[in-house]
Short mmCIF file of C-alpha atoms in Angstrom, two decimals:
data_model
loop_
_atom_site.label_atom_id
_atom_site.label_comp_id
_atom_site.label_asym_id
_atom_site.label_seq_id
_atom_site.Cartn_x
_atom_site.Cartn_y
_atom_site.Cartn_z
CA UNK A 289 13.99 -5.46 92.55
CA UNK A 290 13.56 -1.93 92.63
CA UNK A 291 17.34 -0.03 91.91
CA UNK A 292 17.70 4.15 91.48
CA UNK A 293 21.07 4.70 90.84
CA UNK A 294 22.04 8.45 90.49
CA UNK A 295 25.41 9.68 88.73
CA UNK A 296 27.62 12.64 90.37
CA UNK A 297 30.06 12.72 87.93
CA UNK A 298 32.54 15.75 87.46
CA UNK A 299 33.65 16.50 84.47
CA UNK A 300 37.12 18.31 85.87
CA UNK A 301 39.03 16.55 87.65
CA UNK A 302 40.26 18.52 90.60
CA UNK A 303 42.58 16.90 91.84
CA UNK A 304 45.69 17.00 93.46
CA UNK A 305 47.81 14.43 95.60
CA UNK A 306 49.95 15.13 97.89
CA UNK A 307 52.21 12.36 99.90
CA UNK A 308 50.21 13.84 103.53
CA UNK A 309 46.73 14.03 102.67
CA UNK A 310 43.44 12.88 100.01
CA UNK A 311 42.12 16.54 98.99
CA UNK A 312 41.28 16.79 95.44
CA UNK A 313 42.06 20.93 95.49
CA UNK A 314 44.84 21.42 98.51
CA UNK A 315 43.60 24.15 100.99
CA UNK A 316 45.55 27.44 100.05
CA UNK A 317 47.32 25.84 96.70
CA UNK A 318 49.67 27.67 94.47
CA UNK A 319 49.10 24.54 91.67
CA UNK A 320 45.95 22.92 90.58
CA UNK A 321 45.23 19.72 88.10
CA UNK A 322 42.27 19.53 85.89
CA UNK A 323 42.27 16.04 84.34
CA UNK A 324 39.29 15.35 81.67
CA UNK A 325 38.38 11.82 80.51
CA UNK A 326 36.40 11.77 77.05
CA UNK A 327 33.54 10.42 78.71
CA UNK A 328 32.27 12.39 81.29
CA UNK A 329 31.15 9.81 83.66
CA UNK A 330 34.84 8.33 83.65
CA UNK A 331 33.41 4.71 82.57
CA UNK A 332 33.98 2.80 79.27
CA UNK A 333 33.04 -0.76 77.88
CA UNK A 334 36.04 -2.91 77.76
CA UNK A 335 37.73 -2.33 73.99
CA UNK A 336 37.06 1.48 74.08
CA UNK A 337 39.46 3.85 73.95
CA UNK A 338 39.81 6.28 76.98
CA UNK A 339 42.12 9.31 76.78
CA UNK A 340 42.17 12.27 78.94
CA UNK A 341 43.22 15.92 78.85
CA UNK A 342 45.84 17.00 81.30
CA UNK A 343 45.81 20.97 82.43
CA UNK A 344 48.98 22.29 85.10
CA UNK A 345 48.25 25.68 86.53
CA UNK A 346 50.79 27.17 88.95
CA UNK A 347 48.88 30.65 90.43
CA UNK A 348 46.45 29.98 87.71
CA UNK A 349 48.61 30.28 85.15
CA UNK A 350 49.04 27.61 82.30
CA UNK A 351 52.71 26.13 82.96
CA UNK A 352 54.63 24.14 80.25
CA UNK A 353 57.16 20.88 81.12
CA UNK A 354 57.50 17.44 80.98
CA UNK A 355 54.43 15.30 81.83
CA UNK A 356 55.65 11.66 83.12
CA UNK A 357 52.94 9.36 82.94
CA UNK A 358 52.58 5.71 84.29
CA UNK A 359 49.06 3.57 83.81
CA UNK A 360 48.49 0.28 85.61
CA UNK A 361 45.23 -1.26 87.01
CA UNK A 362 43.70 0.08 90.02
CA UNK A 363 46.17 -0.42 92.92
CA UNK A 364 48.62 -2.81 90.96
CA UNK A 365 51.71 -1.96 89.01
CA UNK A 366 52.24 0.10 86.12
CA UNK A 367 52.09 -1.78 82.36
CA UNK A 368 52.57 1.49 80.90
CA UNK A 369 54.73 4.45 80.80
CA UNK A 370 55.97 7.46 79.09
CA UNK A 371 56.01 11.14 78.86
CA UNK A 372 54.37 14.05 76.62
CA UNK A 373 54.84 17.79 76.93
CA UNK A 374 52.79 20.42 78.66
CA UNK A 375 52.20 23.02 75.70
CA UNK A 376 49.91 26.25 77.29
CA UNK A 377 49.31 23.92 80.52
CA UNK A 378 48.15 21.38 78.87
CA UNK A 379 48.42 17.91 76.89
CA UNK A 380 46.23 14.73 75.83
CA UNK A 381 47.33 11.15 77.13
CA UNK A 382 45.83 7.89 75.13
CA UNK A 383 45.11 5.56 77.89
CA UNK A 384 44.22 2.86 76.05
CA UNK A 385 41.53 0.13 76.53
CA UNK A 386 40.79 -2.81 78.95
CA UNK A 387 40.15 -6.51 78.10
CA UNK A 388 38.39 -7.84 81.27
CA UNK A 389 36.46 -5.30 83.90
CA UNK A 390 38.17 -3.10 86.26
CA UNK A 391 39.73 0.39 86.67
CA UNK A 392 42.59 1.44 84.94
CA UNK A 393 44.86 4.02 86.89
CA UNK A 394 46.73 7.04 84.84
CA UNK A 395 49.24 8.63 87.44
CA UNK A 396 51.62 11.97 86.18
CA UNK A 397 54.01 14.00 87.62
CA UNK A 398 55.79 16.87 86.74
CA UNK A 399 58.82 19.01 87.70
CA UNK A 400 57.98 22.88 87.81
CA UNK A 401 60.39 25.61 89.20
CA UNK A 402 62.28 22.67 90.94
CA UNK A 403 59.34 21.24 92.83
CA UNK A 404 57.42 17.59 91.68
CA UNK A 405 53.94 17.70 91.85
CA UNK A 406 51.68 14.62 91.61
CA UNK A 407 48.08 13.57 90.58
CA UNK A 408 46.34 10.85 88.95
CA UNK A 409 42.63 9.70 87.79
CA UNK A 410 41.04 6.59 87.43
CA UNK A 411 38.41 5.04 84.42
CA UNK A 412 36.84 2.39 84.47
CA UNK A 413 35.90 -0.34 82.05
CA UNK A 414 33.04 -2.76 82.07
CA UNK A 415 32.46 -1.88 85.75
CA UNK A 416 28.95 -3.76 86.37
CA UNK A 417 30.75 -6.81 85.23
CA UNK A 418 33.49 -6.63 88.40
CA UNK A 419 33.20 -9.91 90.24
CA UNK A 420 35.05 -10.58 93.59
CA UNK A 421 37.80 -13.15 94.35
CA UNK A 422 36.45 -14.13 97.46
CA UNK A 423 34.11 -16.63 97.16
CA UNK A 424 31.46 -17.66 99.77
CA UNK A 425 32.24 -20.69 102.22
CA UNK A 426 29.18 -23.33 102.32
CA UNK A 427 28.84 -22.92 105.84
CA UNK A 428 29.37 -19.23 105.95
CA UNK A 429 25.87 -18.65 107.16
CA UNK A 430 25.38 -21.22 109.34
CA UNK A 431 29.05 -20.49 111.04
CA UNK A 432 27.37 -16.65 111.48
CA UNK A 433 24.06 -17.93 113.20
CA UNK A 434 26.14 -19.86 115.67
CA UNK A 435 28.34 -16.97 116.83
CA UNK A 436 24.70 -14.66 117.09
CA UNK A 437 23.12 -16.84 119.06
CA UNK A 438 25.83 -18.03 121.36
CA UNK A 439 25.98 -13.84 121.79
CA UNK A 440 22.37 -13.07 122.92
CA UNK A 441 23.14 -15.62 125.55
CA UNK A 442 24.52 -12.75 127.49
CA UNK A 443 23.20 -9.80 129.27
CA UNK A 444 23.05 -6.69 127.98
CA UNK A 445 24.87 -4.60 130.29
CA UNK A 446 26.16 -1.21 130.05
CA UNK A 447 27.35 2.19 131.91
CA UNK A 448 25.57 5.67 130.52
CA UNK A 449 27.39 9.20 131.51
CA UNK A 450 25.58 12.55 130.67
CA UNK A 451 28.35 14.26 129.21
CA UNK A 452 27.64 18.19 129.94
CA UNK A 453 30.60 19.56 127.46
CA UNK A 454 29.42 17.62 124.67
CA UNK A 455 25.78 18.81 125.39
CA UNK A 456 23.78 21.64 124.36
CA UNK A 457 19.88 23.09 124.47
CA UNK A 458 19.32 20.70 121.15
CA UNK A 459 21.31 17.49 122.12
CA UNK A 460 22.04 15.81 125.17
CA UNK A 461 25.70 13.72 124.94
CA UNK A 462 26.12 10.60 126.51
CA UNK A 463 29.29 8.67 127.10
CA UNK A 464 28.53 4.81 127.13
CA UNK A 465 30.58 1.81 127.74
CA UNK A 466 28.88 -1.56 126.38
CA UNK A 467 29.98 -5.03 127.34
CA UNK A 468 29.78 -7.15 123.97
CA UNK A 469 30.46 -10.86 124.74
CA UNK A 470 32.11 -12.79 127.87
CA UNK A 471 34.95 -12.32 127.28
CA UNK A 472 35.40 -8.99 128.71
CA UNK A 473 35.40 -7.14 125.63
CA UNK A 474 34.00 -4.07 125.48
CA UNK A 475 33.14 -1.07 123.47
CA UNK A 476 32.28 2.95 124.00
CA UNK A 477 30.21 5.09 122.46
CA UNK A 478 28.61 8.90 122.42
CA UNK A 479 24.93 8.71 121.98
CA UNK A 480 23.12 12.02 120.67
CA UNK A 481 19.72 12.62 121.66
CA UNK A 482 17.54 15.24 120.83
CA UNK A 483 16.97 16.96 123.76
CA UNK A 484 13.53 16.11 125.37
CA UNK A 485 13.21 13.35 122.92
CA UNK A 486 9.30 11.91 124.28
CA UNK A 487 8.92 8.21 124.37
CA UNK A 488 8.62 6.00 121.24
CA UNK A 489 9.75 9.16 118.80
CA UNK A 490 12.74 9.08 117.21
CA UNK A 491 14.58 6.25 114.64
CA UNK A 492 18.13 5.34 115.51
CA UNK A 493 21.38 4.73 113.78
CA UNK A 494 24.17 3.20 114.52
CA UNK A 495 27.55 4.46 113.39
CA UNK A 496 31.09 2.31 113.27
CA UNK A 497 33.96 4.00 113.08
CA UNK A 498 36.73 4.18 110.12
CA UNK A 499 40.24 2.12 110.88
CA UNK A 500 42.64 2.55 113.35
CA UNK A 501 43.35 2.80 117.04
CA UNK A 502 41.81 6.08 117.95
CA UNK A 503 39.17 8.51 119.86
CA UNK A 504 35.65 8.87 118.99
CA UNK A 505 36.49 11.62 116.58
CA UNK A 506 32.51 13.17 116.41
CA UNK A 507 31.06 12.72 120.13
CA UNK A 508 30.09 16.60 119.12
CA UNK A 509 29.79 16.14 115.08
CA UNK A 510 27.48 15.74 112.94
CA UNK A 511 24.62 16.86 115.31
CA UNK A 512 22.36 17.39 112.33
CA UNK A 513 21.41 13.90 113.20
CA UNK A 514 19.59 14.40 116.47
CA UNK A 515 18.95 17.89 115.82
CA UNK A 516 16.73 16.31 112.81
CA UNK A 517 15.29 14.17 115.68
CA UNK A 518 17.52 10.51 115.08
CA UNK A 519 19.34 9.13 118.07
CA UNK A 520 22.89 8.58 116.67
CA UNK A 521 25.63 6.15 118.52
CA UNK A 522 29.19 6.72 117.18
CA UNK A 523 31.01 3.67 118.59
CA UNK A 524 34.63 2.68 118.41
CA UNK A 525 35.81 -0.76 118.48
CA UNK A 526 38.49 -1.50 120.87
CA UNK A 527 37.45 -0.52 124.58
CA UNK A 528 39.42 2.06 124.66
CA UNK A 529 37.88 5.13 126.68
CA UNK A 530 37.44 8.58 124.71
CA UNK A 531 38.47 10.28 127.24
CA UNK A 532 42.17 9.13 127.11
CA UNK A 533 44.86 11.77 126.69
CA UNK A 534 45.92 12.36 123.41
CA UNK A 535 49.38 10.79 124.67
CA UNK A 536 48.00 7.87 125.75
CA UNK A 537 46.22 7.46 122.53
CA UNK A 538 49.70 7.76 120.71
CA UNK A 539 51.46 5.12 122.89
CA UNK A 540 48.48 2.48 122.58
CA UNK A 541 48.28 2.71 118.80
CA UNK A 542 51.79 2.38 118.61
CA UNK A 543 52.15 -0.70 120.04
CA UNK A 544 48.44 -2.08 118.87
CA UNK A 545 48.42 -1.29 115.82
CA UNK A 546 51.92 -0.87 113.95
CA UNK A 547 52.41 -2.23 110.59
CA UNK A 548 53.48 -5.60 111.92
CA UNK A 549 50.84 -6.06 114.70
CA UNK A 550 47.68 -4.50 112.96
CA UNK A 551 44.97 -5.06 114.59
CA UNK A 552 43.00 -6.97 111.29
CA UNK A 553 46.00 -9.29 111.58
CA UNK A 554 45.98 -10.45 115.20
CA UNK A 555 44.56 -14.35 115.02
CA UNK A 556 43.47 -14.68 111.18
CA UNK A 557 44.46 -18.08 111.31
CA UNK A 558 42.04 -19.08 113.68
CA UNK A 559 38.32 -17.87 112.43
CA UNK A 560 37.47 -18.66 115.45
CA UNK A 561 39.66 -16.61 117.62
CA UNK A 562 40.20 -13.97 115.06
CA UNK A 563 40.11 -9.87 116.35
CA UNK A 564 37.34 -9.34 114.00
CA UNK A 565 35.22 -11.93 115.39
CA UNK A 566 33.96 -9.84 118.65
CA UNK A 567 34.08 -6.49 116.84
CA UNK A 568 31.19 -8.20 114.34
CA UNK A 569 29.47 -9.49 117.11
CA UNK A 570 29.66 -5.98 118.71
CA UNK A 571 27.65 -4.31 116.37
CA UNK A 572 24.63 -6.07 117.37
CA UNK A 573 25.15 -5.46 121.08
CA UNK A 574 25.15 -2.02 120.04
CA UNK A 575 21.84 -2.27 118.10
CA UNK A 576 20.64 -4.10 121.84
CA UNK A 577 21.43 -0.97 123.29
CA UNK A 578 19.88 1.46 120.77
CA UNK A 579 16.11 -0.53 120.24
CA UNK A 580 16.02 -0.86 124.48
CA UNK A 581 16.35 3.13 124.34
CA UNK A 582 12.23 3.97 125.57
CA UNK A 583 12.85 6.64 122.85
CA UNK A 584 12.94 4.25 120.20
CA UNK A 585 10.10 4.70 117.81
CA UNK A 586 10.19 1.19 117.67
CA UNK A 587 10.48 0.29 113.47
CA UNK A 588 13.69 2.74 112.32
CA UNK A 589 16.93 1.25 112.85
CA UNK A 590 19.53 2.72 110.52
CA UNK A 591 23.02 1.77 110.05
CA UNK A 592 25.90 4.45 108.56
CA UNK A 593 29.32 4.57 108.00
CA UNK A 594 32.14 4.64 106.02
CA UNK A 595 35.57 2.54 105.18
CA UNK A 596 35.89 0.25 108.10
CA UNK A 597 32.69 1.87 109.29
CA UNK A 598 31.23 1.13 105.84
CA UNK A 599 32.17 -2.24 105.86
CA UNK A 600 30.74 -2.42 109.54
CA UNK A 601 27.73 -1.20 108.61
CA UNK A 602 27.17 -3.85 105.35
CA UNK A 603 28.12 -6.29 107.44
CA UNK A 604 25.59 -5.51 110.32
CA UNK A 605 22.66 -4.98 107.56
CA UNK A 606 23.84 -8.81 106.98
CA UNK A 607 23.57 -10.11 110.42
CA UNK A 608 20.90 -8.42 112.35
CA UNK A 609 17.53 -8.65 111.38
CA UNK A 610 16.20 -5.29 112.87
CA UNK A 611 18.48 -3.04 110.94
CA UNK A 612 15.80 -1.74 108.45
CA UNK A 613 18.29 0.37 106.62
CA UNK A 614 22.02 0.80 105.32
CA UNK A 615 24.35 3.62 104.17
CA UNK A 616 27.80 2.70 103.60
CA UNK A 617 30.83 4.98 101.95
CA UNK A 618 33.75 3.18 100.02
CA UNK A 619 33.59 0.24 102.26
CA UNK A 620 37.11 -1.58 103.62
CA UNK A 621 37.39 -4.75 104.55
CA UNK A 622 36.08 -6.23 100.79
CA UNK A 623 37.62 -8.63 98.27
CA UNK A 624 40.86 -8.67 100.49
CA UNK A 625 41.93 -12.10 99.23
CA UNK A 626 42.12 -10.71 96.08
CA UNK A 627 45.93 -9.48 96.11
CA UNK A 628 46.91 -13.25 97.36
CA UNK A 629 45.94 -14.03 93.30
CA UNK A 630 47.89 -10.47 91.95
CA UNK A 631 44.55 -8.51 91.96
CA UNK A 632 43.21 -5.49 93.37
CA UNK A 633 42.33 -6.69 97.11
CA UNK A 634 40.79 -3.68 99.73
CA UNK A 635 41.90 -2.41 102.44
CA UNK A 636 44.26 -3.16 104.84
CA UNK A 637 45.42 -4.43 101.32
CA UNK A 638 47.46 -7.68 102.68
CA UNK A 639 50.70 -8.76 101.24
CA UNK A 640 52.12 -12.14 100.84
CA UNK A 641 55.26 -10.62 103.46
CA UNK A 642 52.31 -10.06 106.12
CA UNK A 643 51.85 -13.56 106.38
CA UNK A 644 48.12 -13.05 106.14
CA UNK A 645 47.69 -15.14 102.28
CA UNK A 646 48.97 -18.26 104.09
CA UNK A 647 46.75 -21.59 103.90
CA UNK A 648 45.34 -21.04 107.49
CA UNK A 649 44.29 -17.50 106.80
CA UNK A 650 43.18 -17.72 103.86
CA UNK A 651 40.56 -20.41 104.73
CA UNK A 652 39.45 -17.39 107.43
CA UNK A 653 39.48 -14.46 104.99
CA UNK A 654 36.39 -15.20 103.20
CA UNK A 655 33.88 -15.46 106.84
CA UNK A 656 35.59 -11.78 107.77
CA UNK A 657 34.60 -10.35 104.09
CA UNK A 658 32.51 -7.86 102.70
CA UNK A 659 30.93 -9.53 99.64
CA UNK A 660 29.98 -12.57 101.29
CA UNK A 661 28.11 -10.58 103.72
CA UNK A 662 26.42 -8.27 101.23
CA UNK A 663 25.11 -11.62 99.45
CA UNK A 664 22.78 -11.56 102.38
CA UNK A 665 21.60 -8.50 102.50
CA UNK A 666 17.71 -7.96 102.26
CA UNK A 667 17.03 -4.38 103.64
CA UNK A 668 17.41 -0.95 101.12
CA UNK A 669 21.32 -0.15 100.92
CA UNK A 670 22.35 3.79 100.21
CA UNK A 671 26.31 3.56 98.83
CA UNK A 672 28.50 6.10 97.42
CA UNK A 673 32.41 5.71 96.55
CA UNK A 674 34.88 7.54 94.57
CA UNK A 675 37.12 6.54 91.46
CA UNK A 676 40.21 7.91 92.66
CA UNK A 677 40.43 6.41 96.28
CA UNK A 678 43.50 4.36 96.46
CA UNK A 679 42.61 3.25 99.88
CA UNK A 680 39.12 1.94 99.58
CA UNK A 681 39.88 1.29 95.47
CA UNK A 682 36.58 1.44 93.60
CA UNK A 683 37.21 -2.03 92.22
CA UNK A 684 36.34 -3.37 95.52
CA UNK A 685 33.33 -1.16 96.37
CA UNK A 686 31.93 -2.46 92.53
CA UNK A 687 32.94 -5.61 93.76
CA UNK A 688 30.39 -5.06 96.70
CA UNK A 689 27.80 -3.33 94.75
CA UNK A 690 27.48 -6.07 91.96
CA UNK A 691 27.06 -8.52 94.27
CA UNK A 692 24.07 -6.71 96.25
CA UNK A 693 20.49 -8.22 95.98
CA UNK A 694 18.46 -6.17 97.44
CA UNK A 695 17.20 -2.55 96.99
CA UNK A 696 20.22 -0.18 96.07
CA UNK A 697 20.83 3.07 95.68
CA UNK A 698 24.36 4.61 94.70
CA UNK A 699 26.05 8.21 94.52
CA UNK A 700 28.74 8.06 92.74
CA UNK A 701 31.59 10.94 93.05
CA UNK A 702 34.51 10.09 90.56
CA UNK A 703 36.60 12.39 91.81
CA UNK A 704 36.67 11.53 95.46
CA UNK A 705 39.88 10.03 97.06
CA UNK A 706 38.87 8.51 100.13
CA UNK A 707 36.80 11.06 101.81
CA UNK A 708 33.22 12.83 101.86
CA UNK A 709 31.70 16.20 101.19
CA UNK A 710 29.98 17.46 104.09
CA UNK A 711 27.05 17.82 101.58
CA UNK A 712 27.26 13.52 100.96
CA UNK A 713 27.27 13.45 104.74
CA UNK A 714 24.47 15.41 105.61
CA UNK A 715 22.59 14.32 102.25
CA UNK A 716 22.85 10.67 103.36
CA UNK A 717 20.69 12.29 106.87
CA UNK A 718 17.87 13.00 104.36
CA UNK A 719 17.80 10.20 102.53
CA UNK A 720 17.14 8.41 106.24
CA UNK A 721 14.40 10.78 106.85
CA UNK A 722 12.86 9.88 103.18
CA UNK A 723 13.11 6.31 104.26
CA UNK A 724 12.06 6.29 107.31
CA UNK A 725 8.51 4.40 107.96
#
């Protein structure tokens, strides 16, 4: 197995948290964090010691106060707790060591000129030795197979509208809506072209979208794709039309998906009937609809995407045989049994109060999860998370990665909540067009 694995690692930490948003230096900031582990690449063997250098600037000046400090496991409660004093902006916190694999979490806070301010950073310990909870049903595979083929028993059928706003003298926009199973669910989609794209040219890639009841956010983003000649499909997954006033949007996800009627919660007792079930199955109608394309250059089929849409895209490198290739960022949707036994689970992070660690959905959890599908997975696999993501936690993407068999490349950006650089997003473009064959 051939593996290239290629370290980003920042040696400041950057980073500041704010209750609203996951930017690690706040546009237009009057305060800035620098947090510094004593190893650079933010990873230690279980039994070492980490510590890590705190700096507080407030209009880049070195402030003094009280540092409170908390440190628990990645996602879980605090263990430990304290507080140390800010001399010239700045102060050095032990952290401690780890007995067993994971990520240990230090979060601070300090009061300055009457305001708190927030931040924390993540290490890790023993990380290639992270196992999942979630183990693999015997008839995971075979329950899989079943649900594909009973799928290709139907038509492909969908509606294509040229989309003139969204076009330009590079990229023709279209707007599609693709019936996935018999059940009359469907799903919508922009497709980029390149304009004048000639028969047989280009390689596709599909694209799944993150969580959430929403809008296609990129119909016009990330055009580098087809402007670097790739057909790209951005899908969403619940039939819901793009074109929807922004009202409308609110009122649907309101009453889809509030935090008692999420959408990943809807049927998990019932693997058979569960939400997830069609949006799975979807992804291959969509790949249907991108190989029967005439501009298809008929061996390229990429997959990309990132937290549910990472997850989406592992899973459909798992299921369908023509995807030749798979990026995924900080994947959801991984290990999420895991908090049912006190541990770090992924997102939508279930509790025992949501119902969804119960006998009957617990026996569906593991045929819905992310490391039983990356077992499968034969095709090259491009992934790149961040330590300090407490939404897609990197316990769960190592989780993922550890259990990958096939050819695997990672980025890894420490200091990434749960976002991107546009220089990730368009990098992962040119790792495509490396690939490509």
């Amino acid at each position: 197995m051939t593996m290239r694995k290629r370290l980003w690692g920042f040696l400041l930490g950057l980073m500041a948290v704010t209750t609203m948003t996951a930017e690690n230096y706040p546009y237009r900031s009057d305060y800035l964090w620098v947090t510094v582990p004593n190893h650079a690449d933010w990873l230690y063997q279980t039994g070492e010691q980490a510590t890590v250098e705190v700096q507080f600037y407030k209009y880049g000046i070195p402030r003094d106060g009280i540092v409170e400090w908390e440190i628990g496991t990645d996602l879980l409660p605090s263990d430990q707790q304290g507080s140390t004093q800010l001399k010239n902006g700045r102060c050095t916190i032990k952290m401690g060591t780890a007995k067993k694999p994971c990520f240990r979490d230090l979060r601070l806070k300090t009061t300055i000129d009457g305001k708190t301010y927030q931040h924390h950073v993540k290490v890790g310990f023993s990380v290639d030795k992270i196992q999942p909870f979630t183990q693999e049903p015997k008839d995971f595979w075979t329950f899989w197979q079943q649900q594909i083929a009973e799928a290709k028993d139907v038509p492909l059928h969908y509606t294509k509208e040229y989309v003139s706003e969204l076009s330009n003298e590079k990229v023709d926009c279209y707007l599609l809506k693709i019936d996935t199973d018999r059940k009359h669910h469907s799903i919508y989609a922009y497709l980029l072209m390149p304009h004048g794209a000639k028969p047989g040219s280009c390689p596709v890639v599909l694209t799944p979208p993150g969580a959430g009841v929403k809008t296609i956010k990129d119909g016009t983003a990330r055009r580098f794709y087809p402007e670097n000649g790739f057909i790209r499909l951005a899908i969403e997954i619940h039939g819901l039309n793009p074109t929807m006033t922004d009202q409308q949007w609110a009122e649907i996800n309101a009453a889809f998906n509030s935090r008692e009627n999420t959408y990943f919660r809807q049927n998990l007792e019932d693997r058979d009937q569960y939400y997830m079930k069609h949006v799975y199955l979807g992804l291959l109608r969509a790949v249907d609809v991108l190989t029967s394309l005439p501009e298809w250059d008929g061996r390229n089929v990429f997959v990309q995407g990132g937290s549910q849409g990472g997850a989406l895209a592992l899973i459909a490198a798992a299921l369908d045989p023509r995807i030749t290739h798979c990026v995924a960022n900080h994947p959801a949707l991984s290990d999420m049994a895991a908090g049912s036994a006190g541990l770090t689970s992924g997102y939508p992070h279930f509790t025992k109060e949501s119902g969804a660690y119960s006998e009957a959905c617990m026996r569906t959890l593991p045929y819905y999860d992310v490391v039983n599908f990356a077992r499968h997975i034969r095709i090259p696999v491009f992934m790149t998370w961040g330590y300090n993501d407490n939404t897609c936690p990197p316990t769960t993407s190592y989780a993922v990665w550890n259990v990958l068999q096939c050819e695997k490349e990672s980025l890894l950006t420490p200091i990434n909540e749960h976002w991107t650089s546009d220089a990730t997003d368009r990098g992962q473009m040119e790792w495509m067009q490396r690939h490509k064959k």
